[in-house]
Amino acid sequence: MMALPMKKSLIASLVLASTSFTLPVFADTQKVADIANRIEGDVIKWRRHFHQNPELSNREFETAKTIAKFLEDLDLEVTTGIAKTGVVGLLDTGKPGPTIALRADIDGLPVTENTGLPFASKAMGELDGNQVGVMHACGHDTHIAMLMGAATILTEMKSELNGKIKFIFQPAEEGAPAGEVGGAEIMVKEGVLKNPDVDVIFGLHISSDKDVGTVHYKEGGIMAAVDPFKIVVNGKQSHGAYPWLSADPIVTSAQIIMGLQTIVSREVELIDSAAVVSVGKITGGNRSNIIPNQVEMIGTIRSLSPDTREHIHEAVHRKVNSIAKSMNATAEVTLPLDYQYPITYNDPALMREMLPVLKTTAGEDNVKLTKAVTGAEDFSFFQEEVPGLYLFVGGKSRDIPASEAPGHHTPEFKIDESGMALGVKLLSNLTIDYMKNH
Ligand SMILES: [Zn+2]
Ligand SMILES: [Zn+2]
């Protein structure tokens, strides 16, 4: 009986209390939506240009030129040549406030396009000395276009904003060519997050298997850390007929591989965060009747929380060394082997703070809590330095079942371009909201 009047007065006081705060944010959201709708055709046009002219990692020369020219035309302060082909545009509102970075990756892949689209890529590039087809088969063309859209909106709204915005166009997310370095790690080393110092960074990835209009988030680890490893098992060679004269590195390696599999299944608290230990290659020996003196294997570790990552690294060393010792062999672990990606880690406090922005931008029903992914992203290098959020935005037509959507990195990879508008709005609204509240 008492509930109704109490409810009414509670709602009234909530509305009153929030009026002064909520209304301006809503007005901004509306303005962002209006401009995003107005420029949607341009965003699609930009995307098709990049789609038709993809370039491989660390070879994004023309892509970078086009982006730099675009940012200059917006009157931003433009820096080029960061991590080889990276471009940054700085928008300074002239008013004090935080510095927010928005990031798009810009590289294509060595994939020959087979979509039949009128703007399909016919581009070729050089990979390891061979000519290969090149395609934006991961959707980074949409990332460039969406960030250009956000840059357009935020520049147009400059007089209403405070602080600074860095638009980071990053090369080589898919990995630098053999013998080269590149990507986010190098951008960070070259100081992209300094001068002015970035407070927070936002980035997103289009998904070919998620519905247009939806945004997918997760606090904490959303994509895995990658730690490749090498194990060399040294034994003692003998005739295959007299194994008692050997310290057999092949049998030792078999035990090591099985031992490694018990790390995740028996030591990792899987209800907290998933992990993977995989051996991908093993080599040793040269004929049937010789027990060799050495076996080598390489593999990869994927983890989604810093604690799990540390635990697995310790366990790999412990298992390998104790198993080798029990077999009268020795073993060396090289971990990391050649490169490492950190966890793409969404700062929990920031994620909770920004969740309402996702809801006002996409509509409550279109904001989905997602599962973590055991693939990796070099956006994680930015997040190691400053708090950041990485989100997935839908790029699949709603009338195609997810199971039939062509996967990323395949020749048939396709994006429904109507999904880009949400990405443009999200990048803009996250920036504006953070500025208003910090
Ligand atoms: Zn990719
Ligand atoms: Zn990608």
Coordinates of C-alpha atoms in Angstrom, one line a residue, residues 98-103 164 166 168 193 197-203 347 350 353-354 379 382 386-389 430-431 434-435 438:
P98 CA 42.1 15.3 -19.5
T99 CA 43.9 13.9 -22.5
I100 CA 42.0 11.1 -24.1
A101 CA 43.4 8.8 -26.8
L102 CA 41.3 7.0 -29.4
R103 CA 43.0 4.3 -31.4
K164 CA 42.8 17.2 -25.5
K166 CA 44.8 12.1 -29.5
I168 CA 46.1 7.3 -32.9
L193 CA 51.2 8.3 -24.9
D197 CA 50.3 12.6 -21.3
V198 CA 47.4 10.4 -22.1
D199 CA 45.0 9.7 -19.2
V200 CA 42.8 7.1 -20.8
I201 CA 42.5 5.2 -24.1
F202 CA 39.6 3.8 -26.0
G203 CA 39.6 1.4 -28.9
D347 CA 40.3 -1.4 -16.3
L350 CA 36.8 2.6 -15.9
E353 CA 32.2 4.2 -15.2
M354 CA 31.7 4.0 -18.9
F379 CA 46.0 -2.6 -27.9
F382 CA 48.6 0.9 -24.5
V386 CA 47.3 3.8 -19.1
P387 CA 43.8 2.6 -18.2
G388 CA 41.8 1.7 -21.3
L389 CA 38.8 0.0 -22.7
L430 CA 33.1 7.9 -24.5
T431 CA 35.5 10.8 -25.1
Y434 CA 35.1 11.2 -19.8
M435 CA 35.9 14.9 -20.5
H438 CA 37.4 14.3 -15.2

